Amino acid sequence: MLLVASVAALGGLLFGYDTGVISGAILFITKDFSLSTRLQEFTISVVLLGCIAGSAVAGTIADAIGRRLTLFTAGIIFLAGALASAFTPDEPVLLAGRFIVGIGIGFSSVVAPLYISEVSPAAVRGALVSLYQFAITVGILGAYLIDYAFAHAGLWREMLGFAVVPSLVLIVGMIFMPESPRYLFKVGHDSRARDELQRITDDLDATSREENSIRESLKVKSAGFAAFKVPAVGLALFIGVSLAVLQQVTGINTVIYYGPQIFQMAGIASNSASILAQTLVGTVNMLMTLVAIFFVDRVGRKPLLYAGLAGMFIALTTIGGAFAQPHLSGSLGTIALSSMMLYVGCFAFSLGPIVWLLISEIFPLPARGLGMSLSTLANWVGNFLVSQFFLTMIDKLGRPLTFWLYAALCVVTIVFVRTMVPETKRELLEEIRVQVA
Ligand code: BGC
């Protein structure tokens, strides 16, 4: 089980690496290709456009050719994109390469959590999907470190090209992984499905109980978008899309993508010190995800969300408050920096993993691929908008208001979780129902 989840989680590693790596590489690309500010921004954000495109179609593809083959394809796309970006002769090919990488991320951000969730026994499903988020954070931290290692010589091609290694592992790994039994039942390969199900459930009783509930849920034929006309399924879509957007509009990627700039606003002067501080952000992000892995199946999804969101709220309010002071120096600077760590740490055990987990859980099987695709698509659109307009917001609203706005959105998220989100701890996937509390 752990092996299967780990291989699928490689999709997360590539997601993290490929979104994080550009922050260090861009400095040198700008110099080599003499990029204007606008082209520089586009070189950073084009990957997110690829993610939007990839996630929009991934669910339909995963329903048509299977989860396993879609992840395998994602590996090939990652590989092609990484090679094109690393060996690019010029800026247009680089943009194309980064767009292709984005499609790979879009694919795997839909299918990796979906696949892990579908092959996991109910009692550890939360931990195994959180493993995917853990892989994202390892990828982000890895990207910061690789950037740091190659920075002295300005080797941006090596930075981008390094993604070839995990791509190859994903491709080779997926050849040997089993297909999701839920997908196999869906396409009528019943005996293979039963074999796979037996491998992942403890005993025959559990297998037949799960088989029955899967069959029951398949009685509703998958009808594409029409599936969402059923009120409960429409509600699941509303919850999935909202959670995905809330994960982004509470500001996480301002810190993940613009960390060094924020550190400089908080008084860290040198480039290398702020890049080092960013490595610390990456480490906190990674380590705190372990908290989710350990607790998500024990205490449940919602308590972790409340605790994390409360911490994020306190941290963001404090950061805004520190920036509201006329001079941010000495202890105020330290308070701002430790609040940023608190913010990232709290995200890492709550909104980070649990949003991916919940959107892989709340849809009934016939609508799962499409529902996840649409929620993930919304996540990438939210990501694109926040990261695209962060600097503009700082400019127009000012630093305190920008961070207070993210803090207010944490409160909105708490209320949303309280009223709309079901607790899914230890439930069989097919027995999860959404309803207004
Ligand atoms: C989010 C990403 C974010 C990452 C940070 C993920 O769950 O979807 O947008 O960069 O967490 O660890």
Short mmCIF file of C-alpha atoms and ligand atoms in Angstrom, two decimals:
data_model
loop_
_atom_site.label_atom_id
_atom_site.label_comp_id
_atom_site.label_asym_id
_atom_site.label_seq_id
_atom_site.Cartn_x
_atom_site.Cartn_y
_atom_site.Cartn_z
CA MET A 1 0.00 0.00 0.00
CA LEU A 2 2.69 2.37 1.09
CA LEU A 3 4.67 1.60 -2.06
CA VAL A 4 1.68 2.24 -4.31
CA ALA A 5 0.90 5.50 -2.54
CA SER A 6 4.55 6.55 -2.65
CA VAL A 7 4.87 6.05 -6.38
CA ALA A 8 1.66 7.96 -7.00
CA ALA A 9 2.90 10.63 -4.62
CA LEU A 10 5.82 11.19 -6.99
CA GLY A 11 3.28 13.16 -8.99
CA GLY A 12 3.19 15.47 -5.96
CA LEU A 13 6.96 15.67 -5.85
CA LEU A 14 7.03 16.86 -9.45
CA PHE A 15 4.17 19.28 -8.73
CA GLY A 16 6.17 20.80 -5.87
CA TYR A 17 9.50 20.79 -7.64
CA ASP A 18 8.24 22.26 -10.87
CA THR A 19 6.21 25.04 -9.25
CA GLY A 20 9.01 25.91 -6.82
CA VAL A 21 12.07 25.75 -9.07
CA ILE A 22 11.33 28.82 -11.16
CA SER A 23 11.69 31.22 -8.21
CA GLY A 24 15.48 30.78 -8.23
CA ALA A 25 15.93 30.09 -11.94
CA ILE A 26 14.15 33.24 -13.10
CA LEU A 27 16.97 35.55 -12.01
CA PHE A 28 19.39 33.92 -14.44
CA ILE A 29 16.90 33.30 -17.27
CA THR A 30 16.05 37.00 -17.19
CA LYS A 31 19.70 37.83 -17.67
CA ASP A 32 20.42 35.23 -20.40
CA PHE A 33 17.37 36.05 -22.51
CA SER A 34 17.25 39.78 -21.55
CA LEU A 35 13.60 39.51 -20.50
CA SER A 36 11.36 42.50 -19.92
CA THR A 37 9.43 42.55 -16.62
CA ARG A 38 6.26 41.39 -18.39
CA LEU A 39 7.98 38.47 -20.06
CA GLN A 40 9.61 37.63 -16.78
CA GLU A 41 6.20 37.47 -15.07
CA PHE A 42 4.83 35.36 -17.89
CA THR A 43 7.78 32.96 -17.69
CA ILE A 44 6.83 32.40 -14.06
CA SER A 45 3.08 32.10 -14.52
CA VAL A 46 2.85 30.19 -17.82
CA VAL A 47 3.24 26.92 -15.88
CA LEU A 48 0.00 27.74 -14.03
CA LEU A 49 -1.82 28.15 -17.36
CA GLY A 50 -0.60 24.66 -18.26
CA CYS A 51 -1.91 23.41 -14.90
CA ILE A 52 -5.31 24.92 -15.65
CA ALA A 53 -5.42 23.24 -19.07
CA GLY A 54 -4.15 19.89 -17.75
CA SER A 55 -6.49 19.70 -14.78
CA ALA A 56 -9.49 20.60 -16.95
CA VAL A 57 -9.16 17.44 -19.04
CA ALA A 58 -7.46 15.06 -16.59
CA GLY A 59 -10.63 13.70 -14.97
CA THR A 60 -12.24 12.80 -18.28
CA ILE A 61 -9.03 11.13 -19.41
CA ALA A 62 -8.72 9.22 -16.11
CA ASP A 63 -12.30 7.97 -16.55
CA ALA A 64 -11.58 6.91 -20.13
CA ILE A 65 -8.14 5.26 -19.97
CA GLY A 66 -7.82 4.57 -16.24
CA ARG A 67 -6.03 6.22 -13.34
CA ARG A 68 -2.80 4.31 -13.80
CA LEU A 69 -2.29 5.08 -17.48
CA THR A 70 -3.13 8.75 -16.91
CA LEU A 71 -0.42 9.03 -14.25
CA PHE A 72 2.00 7.25 -16.57
CA THR A 73 1.12 9.80 -19.27
CA ALA A 74 1.66 12.61 -16.76
CA GLY A 75 5.19 11.24 -16.23
CA ILE A 76 5.89 11.34 -19.98
CA ILE A 77 4.56 14.91 -20.20
CA PHE A 78 6.76 15.98 -17.26
CA LEU A 79 9.75 14.42 -18.94
CA ALA A 80 9.09 16.13 -22.29
CA GLY A 81 8.51 19.50 -20.62
CA ALA A 82 11.63 19.25 -18.45
CA LEU A 83 13.81 18.34 -21.45
CA ALA A 84 12.36 21.12 -23.61
CA SER A 85 12.93 23.73 -20.88
CA ALA A 86 16.43 22.57 -20.03
CA PHE A 87 17.68 22.43 -23.63
CA THR A 88 15.75 25.41 -24.96
CA PRO A 89 17.54 27.59 -27.51
CA ASP A 90 15.34 30.61 -26.79
CA GLU A 91 12.51 32.15 -24.76
CA PRO A 92 9.55 30.86 -26.88
CA VAL A 93 10.67 27.23 -26.53
CA LEU A 94 11.20 27.79 -22.81
CA LEU A 95 7.63 29.10 -22.52
CA ALA A 96 6.34 26.07 -24.44
CA GLY A 97 8.38 23.72 -22.24
CA ARG A 98 7.05 25.30 -19.05
CA PHE A 99 3.48 25.14 -20.39
CA ILE A 100 3.95 21.41 -21.09
CA VAL A 101 5.33 20.89 -17.58
CA GLY A 102 2.18 22.65 -16.33
CA ILE A 103 -0.03 20.18 -18.19
CA GLY A 104 1.83 17.37 -16.41
CA ILE A 105 1.24 19.05 -13.05
CA GLY A 106 -2.43 19.57 -13.91
CA PHE A 107 -2.81 15.86 -14.75
CA SER A 108 -1.09 14.59 -11.65
CA SER A 109 -2.79 17.06 -9.30
CA VAL A 110 -6.12 15.50 -10.29
CA VAL A 111 -5.17 11.88 -10.69
CA ALA A 112 -2.55 11.26 -7.98
CA PRO A 113 -4.87 12.05 -5.03
CA LEU A 114 -7.77 10.36 -6.83
CA TYR A 115 -5.75 7.19 -7.40
CA ILE A 116 -4.31 7.10 -3.87
CA SER A 117 -7.73 7.67 -2.35
CA GLU A 118 -9.28 4.89 -4.46
CA VAL A 119 -6.67 2.26 -3.66
CA SER A 120 -6.45 3.07 0.08
CA PRO A 121 -8.21 1.19 2.88
CA ALA A 122 -10.62 3.59 4.63
CA ALA A 123 -8.76 3.58 7.95
CA VAL A 124 -5.54 5.03 6.51
CA ARG A 125 -6.86 6.91 3.49
CA GLY A 126 -6.25 10.29 5.12
CA ALA A 127 -2.63 9.49 5.90
CA LEU A 128 -1.94 8.14 2.43
CA VAL A 129 -3.45 11.11 0.59
CA SER A 130 -1.55 13.39 3.00
CA LEU A 131 1.55 11.58 1.84
CA TYR A 132 0.85 13.16 -1.53
CA GLN A 133 0.90 16.64 0.05
CA PHE A 134 4.09 15.63 1.86
CA ALA A 135 5.61 14.84 -1.54
CA ILE A 136 4.56 18.30 -2.80
CA THR A 137 6.40 19.90 0.11
CA VAL A 138 9.49 17.72 -0.42
CA GLY A 139 9.43 18.84 -4.05
CA ILE A 140 9.19 22.51 -3.09
CA LEU A 141 12.02 22.25 -0.56
CA GLY A 142 14.09 20.20 -3.03
CA ALA A 143 13.61 22.94 -5.62
CA TYR A 144 14.78 25.64 -3.20
CA LEU A 145 17.87 23.59 -2.35
CA ILE A 146 18.72 22.74 -5.95
CA ASP A 147 18.27 26.40 -6.87
CA TYR A 148 20.60 27.32 -4.04
CA ALA A 149 23.18 24.72 -5.12
CA PHE A 150 23.26 25.84 -8.76
CA ALA A 151 22.86 29.55 -8.05
CA HIS A 152 26.54 30.40 -7.67
CA ALA A 153 27.18 29.50 -11.32
CA GLY A 154 23.77 30.61 -12.60
CA LEU A 155 22.99 27.13 -13.96
CA TRP A 156 19.27 27.54 -14.62
CA ARG A 157 19.14 24.78 -17.26
CA GLU A 158 20.34 22.30 -14.67
CA MET A 159 17.74 23.61 -12.21
CA LEU A 160 14.89 23.01 -14.67
CA GLY A 161 16.37 19.81 -16.07
CA PHE A 162 16.72 18.12 -12.70
CA ALA A 163 12.99 17.25 -12.82
CA VAL A 164 13.91 14.52 -15.33
CA VAL A 165 14.94 12.24 -12.46
CA PRO A 166 11.60 12.02 -10.61
CA SER A 167 9.76 11.94 -13.98
CA LEU A 168 11.60 8.76 -14.92
CA VAL A 169 10.87 7.19 -11.54
CA LEU A 170 7.16 8.01 -11.94
CA ILE A 171 7.06 6.54 -15.47
CA VAL A 172 8.84 3.32 -14.53
CA GLY A 173 6.95 3.04 -11.23
CA MET A 174 3.51 3.35 -12.82
CA ILE A 175 4.28 0.44 -15.15
CA PHE A 176 4.30 -1.85 -12.12
CA MET A 177 1.49 -0.31 -10.07
CA PRO A 178 -2.00 -1.87 -9.89
CA GLU A 179 -5.05 -0.15 -11.41
CA SER A 180 -7.63 1.31 -9.03
CA PRO A 181 -10.27 -1.40 -8.26
CA ARG A 182 -12.95 1.28 -8.30
CA TYR A 183 -12.05 2.22 -11.85
CA LEU A 184 -11.97 -1.47 -12.85
CA PHE A 185 -15.51 -2.03 -11.51
CA LYS A 186 -16.60 1.09 -13.30
CA VAL A 187 -15.45 -0.25 -16.67
CA GLY A 188 -16.74 -3.77 -15.99
CA HIS A 189 -13.49 -5.68 -15.37
CA ASP A 190 -15.03 -7.29 -12.32
CA SER A 191 -12.70 -10.17 -11.59
CA ARG A 192 -9.54 -8.07 -11.87
CA ALA A 193 -11.25 -5.43 -9.74
CA ARG A 194 -12.04 -8.01 -7.07
CA ASP A 195 -8.42 -9.22 -7.02
CA GLU A 196 -7.13 -5.68 -6.56
CA LEU A 197 -9.70 -4.98 -3.88
CA GLN A 198 -8.66 -8.09 -1.99
CA ARG A 199 -5.08 -6.91 -2.01
CA ILE A 200 -6.00 -3.69 -0.26
CA THR A 201 -8.68 -4.81 2.22
CA ASP A 202 -7.97 -6.88 5.31
CA ASP A 203 -10.39 -9.76 4.93
CA LEU A 204 -13.03 -11.30 2.70
CA ASP A 205 -15.87 -9.70 4.63
CA ALA A 206 -14.43 -6.26 4.14
CA THR A 207 -13.85 -6.99 0.45
CA SER A 208 -17.42 -7.99 -0.19
CA ARG A 209 -18.75 -5.07 1.83
CA GLU A 210 -16.69 -2.68 -0.25
CA GLU A 211 -17.60 -4.40 -3.49
CA ASN A 212 -21.29 -4.06 -2.64
CA SER A 213 -21.02 -0.40 -1.87
CA ILE A 214 -19.03 0.27 -5.04
CA ARG A 215 -21.64 -1.60 -7.11
CA GLU A 216 -24.41 0.29 -5.39
CA SER A 217 -22.79 3.60 -6.24
CA LEU A 218 -22.29 2.55 -9.86
CA LYS A 219 -26.03 2.05 -10.35
CA VAL A 220 -26.12 5.74 -11.14
CA LYS A 221 -24.61 5.80 -14.62
CA SER A 222 -21.97 8.40 -15.16
CA ALA A 223 -23.55 11.13 -17.20
CA GLY A 224 -20.83 13.75 -17.51
CA PHE A 225 -21.92 17.19 -16.39
CA ALA A 226 -25.54 16.05 -15.99
CA ALA A 227 -24.44 14.08 -12.91
CA PHE A 228 -24.19 17.37 -11.03
CA LYS A 229 -27.93 17.99 -11.46
CA VAL A 230 -28.54 15.47 -8.68
CA PRO A 231 -28.72 17.82 -5.65
CA ALA A 232 -26.26 15.89 -3.44
CA VAL A 233 -23.70 15.67 -6.26
CA GLY A 234 -24.15 19.32 -7.15
CA LEU A 235 -23.57 20.16 -3.52
CA ALA A 236 -20.40 18.06 -3.50
CA LEU A 237 -19.19 20.06 -6.49
CA PHE A 238 -19.96 23.32 -4.72
CA ILE A 239 -18.04 22.15 -1.64
CA GLY A 240 -15.10 20.83 -3.69
CA VAL A 241 -14.72 23.96 -5.80
CA SER A 242 -15.10 26.26 -2.77
CA LEU A 243 -12.53 24.39 -0.69
CA ALA A 244 -10.10 24.38 -3.58
CA VAL A 245 -10.46 28.13 -4.07
CA LEU A 246 -10.28 28.85 -0.33
CA GLN A 247 -7.02 26.89 -0.14
CA GLN A 248 -5.54 29.45 -2.52
CA VAL A 249 -7.17 32.75 -1.54
CA THR A 250 -5.94 32.43 2.04
CA GLY A 251 -2.59 33.34 0.51
CA ILE A 252 -0.26 30.33 0.79
CA ASN A 253 1.52 30.85 -2.51
CA THR A 254 2.43 34.43 -1.77
CA VAL A 255 4.85 32.89 0.73
CA ILE A 256 5.79 29.84 -1.35
CA TYR A 257 6.47 31.84 -4.53
CA TYR A 258 7.37 35.31 -3.22
CA GLY A 259 8.94 34.37 0.13
CA PRO A 260 12.31 36.02 -0.46
CA GLN A 261 10.61 39.28 -1.48
CA ILE A 262 8.41 39.25 1.65
CA PHE A 263 11.46 38.56 3.80
CA GLN A 264 13.11 41.59 2.31
CA MET A 265 10.04 43.68 3.13
CA ALA A 266 10.44 42.40 6.72
CA GLY A 267 13.98 43.69 6.91
CA ILE A 268 16.25 40.87 5.76
CA ALA A 269 18.62 42.75 3.51
CA SER A 270 20.79 40.34 1.57
CA ASN A 271 19.69 38.02 -1.26
CA SER A 272 21.40 34.99 0.19
CA ALA A 273 19.90 35.50 3.67
CA SER A 274 16.41 35.76 2.24
CA ILE A 275 16.93 32.65 0.09
CA LEU A 276 18.14 30.87 3.21
CA ALA A 277 15.06 32.02 5.12
CA GLN A 278 13.01 30.59 2.25
CA THR A 279 14.68 27.22 2.79
CA LEU A 280 13.49 27.42 6.37
CA VAL A 281 9.93 28.04 5.11
CA GLY A 282 10.28 24.94 2.93
CA THR A 283 11.49 22.88 5.87
CA VAL A 284 8.69 23.97 8.20
CA ASN A 285 6.19 23.29 5.40
CA MET A 286 7.52 19.77 4.95
CA LEU A 287 7.88 18.80 8.61
CA MET A 288 4.47 20.09 9.67
CA THR A 289 2.79 17.99 6.97
CA LEU A 290 3.83 14.97 9.07
CA VAL A 291 1.41 16.18 11.74
CA ALA A 292 -1.44 15.69 9.27
CA ILE A 293 -0.19 12.24 8.29
CA PHE A 294 -0.24 11.16 11.94
CA PHE A 295 -3.50 12.78 13.04
CA VAL A 296 -5.84 13.01 10.07
CA ASP A 297 -7.27 9.49 10.50
CA ARG A 298 -7.22 9.69 14.30
CA VAL A 299 -8.73 13.08 15.17
CA GLY A 300 -10.42 13.61 11.80
CA ARG A 301 -10.33 16.18 9.02
CA LYS A 302 -12.37 18.98 10.55
CA PRO A 303 -10.56 19.39 13.91
CA LEU A 304 -7.25 19.70 12.05
CA LEU A 305 -8.77 22.26 9.69
CA TYR A 306 -10.07 24.36 12.60
CA ALA A 307 -6.74 24.29 14.44
CA GLY A 308 -4.71 25.11 11.33
CA LEU A 309 -7.00 27.89 10.16
CA ALA A 310 -7.05 29.49 13.61
CA GLY A 311 -3.24 29.50 13.62
CA MET A 312 -3.12 30.93 10.09
CA PHE A 313 -5.54 33.67 11.14
CA ILE A 314 -3.42 34.67 14.15
CA ALA A 315 -0.23 34.61 12.08
CA LEU A 316 -1.66 36.70 9.22
CA THR A 317 -3.18 39.26 11.57
CA THR A 318 0.19 39.60 13.28
CA ILE A 319 2.08 39.96 9.99
CA GLY A 320 -0.37 42.68 8.89
CA GLY A 321 0.01 44.38 12.27
CA ALA A 322 3.80 44.34 12.06
CA PHE A 323 3.70 45.82 8.56
CA ALA A 324 1.33 48.53 9.82
CA GLN A 325 4.08 49.95 12.05
CA PRO A 326 6.12 52.80 10.58
CA HIS A 327 9.47 51.06 11.05
CA LEU A 328 9.77 47.34 10.81
CA SER A 329 13.05 46.65 12.50
CA GLY A 330 14.52 44.59 15.33
CA SER A 331 11.98 42.62 17.31
CA LEU A 332 9.07 43.58 15.01
CA GLY A 333 10.92 42.06 12.09
CA THR A 334 11.49 38.91 14.11
CA ILE A 335 7.80 38.76 15.01
CA ALA A 336 6.85 39.10 11.33
CA LEU A 337 9.27 36.33 10.34
CA SER A 338 8.18 33.92 13.05
CA SER A 339 4.55 34.61 12.15
CA MET A 340 5.31 33.61 8.57
CA MET A 341 6.70 30.31 9.83
CA LEU A 342 3.63 29.84 12.02
CA TYR A 343 1.40 30.57 9.03
CA VAL A 344 3.13 28.05 6.76
CA GLY A 345 3.32 25.44 9.53
CA CYS A 346 -0.41 25.71 10.22
CA PHE A 347 -1.30 25.50 6.52
CA ALA A 348 0.90 22.42 6.21
CA PHE A 349 -1.11 20.25 8.60
CA SER A 350 -4.55 21.56 7.63
CA LEU A 351 -5.63 23.30 4.45
CA GLY A 352 -2.68 21.91 2.44
CA PRO A 353 -3.27 18.16 2.67
CA ILE A 354 -6.91 18.10 3.74
CA VAL A 355 -8.30 19.99 0.76
CA TRP A 356 -6.74 17.47 -1.62
CA LEU A 357 -8.02 14.69 0.61
CA LEU A 358 -11.59 15.97 0.85
CA ILE A 359 -11.98 16.62 -2.86
CA SER A 360 -10.85 13.06 -3.52
CA GLU A 361 -13.46 11.78 -1.05
CA ILE A 362 -16.70 13.70 -1.41
CA PHE A 363 -17.76 12.75 -4.95
CA PRO A 364 -19.70 9.56 -5.66
CA LEU A 365 -17.79 7.27 -8.03
CA PRO A 366 -19.68 8.13 -11.25
CA ALA A 367 -18.88 11.83 -10.78
CA ARG A 368 -15.50 11.48 -9.08
CA GLY A 369 -13.15 12.04 -12.03
CA LEU A 370 -15.02 15.06 -13.35
CA GLY A 371 -15.73 16.48 -9.89
CA MET A 372 -12.09 16.31 -8.94
CA SER A 373 -11.05 17.79 -12.25
CA LEU A 374 -13.34 20.80 -11.83
CA SER A 375 -12.30 21.38 -8.20
CA THR A 376 -8.62 21.14 -9.09
CA LEU A 377 -9.15 23.44 -12.05
CA ALA A 378 -10.65 25.99 -9.65
CA ASN A 379 -7.62 25.54 -7.39
CA TRP A 380 -5.23 26.41 -10.22
CA VAL A 381 -7.29 29.38 -11.36
CA GLY A 382 -7.25 30.67 -7.75
CA ASN A 383 -3.51 30.05 -7.59
CA PHE A 384 -2.95 31.92 -10.86
CA LEU A 385 -5.00 34.93 -9.77
CA VAL A 386 -3.43 35.24 -6.31
CA SER A 387 0.13 34.86 -7.51
CA GLN A 388 -0.46 37.10 -10.51
CA PHE A 389 -1.94 39.94 -8.46
CA PHE A 390 -0.02 39.68 -5.19
CA LEU A 391 2.49 42.40 -5.98
CA THR A 392 -0.26 44.61 -7.39
CA MET A 393 -2.30 44.13 -4.20
CA ILE A 394 0.69 45.08 -2.06
CA ASP A 395 1.03 48.13 -4.27
CA LYS A 396 -2.62 49.22 -4.27
CA LEU A 397 -3.92 48.05 -0.86
CA GLY A 398 -0.68 48.25 1.07
CA ARG A 399 1.00 45.45 3.02
CA PRO A 400 -1.17 45.41 6.19
CA LEU A 401 -4.50 45.28 4.34
CA THR A 402 -3.29 42.59 1.96
CA PHE A 403 -2.40 40.25 4.82
CA TRP A 404 -5.53 41.16 6.80
CA LEU A 405 -7.60 40.27 3.75
CA TYR A 406 -6.07 36.79 3.74
CA ALA A 407 -6.76 36.61 7.51
CA ALA A 408 -10.43 37.47 6.93
CA LEU A 409 -10.64 34.73 4.31
CA CYS A 410 -9.38 32.25 6.96
CA VAL A 411 -12.45 33.14 9.02
CA VAL A 412 -14.68 32.61 5.97
CA THR A 413 -13.05 29.21 5.52
CA ILE A 414 -13.68 28.22 9.16
CA VAL A 415 -17.36 29.09 8.79
CA PHE A 416 -17.52 27.20 5.51
CA VAL A 417 -15.94 24.09 7.02
CA ARG A 418 -18.26 24.30 10.02
CA THR A 419 -21.45 24.53 7.98
CA MET A 420 -20.76 22.66 4.75
CA VAL A 421 -17.99 20.10 5.05
CA PRO A 422 -18.73 16.50 6.14
CA GLU A 423 -16.34 14.60 8.45
CA THR A 424 -15.05 11.71 6.35
CA LYS A 425 -12.69 10.05 8.81
CA ARG A 426 -12.73 6.22 8.47
CA GLU A 427 -15.80 6.18 6.21
CA LEU A 428 -15.81 3.91 3.18
CA LEU A 429 -15.49 6.12 0.09
CA GLU A 430 -18.91 5.06 -1.22
CA GLU A 431 -20.57 5.74 2.11
CA ILE A 432 -19.49 9.37 2.24
CA ARG A 433 -22.46 11.67 1.73
CA VAL A 434 -22.48 15.41 1.65
CA GLN A 435 -25.27 17.32 3.33
CA VAL A 436 -25.72 20.71 4.91
CA ALA A 437 -24.99 20.39 8.66
C1 BGC B 1 -1.21 23.77 -2.67
C2 BGC B 1 -0.14 24.51 -3.43
C3 BGC B 1 0.92 24.99 -2.48
C4 BGC B 1 1.45 23.85 -1.65
C5 BGC B 1 2.38 24.33 -0.59
C6 BGC B 1 -0.58 22.64 -1.93
O1 BGC B 1 -1.55 21.92 -1.22
O2 BGC B 1 -2.19 23.28 -3.56
O3 BGC B 1 -0.74 25.58 -4.12
O4 BGC B 1 1.98 25.58 -3.18
O5 BGC B 1 0.39 23.14 -1.02
O6 BGC B 1 2.91 23.27 0.15
#
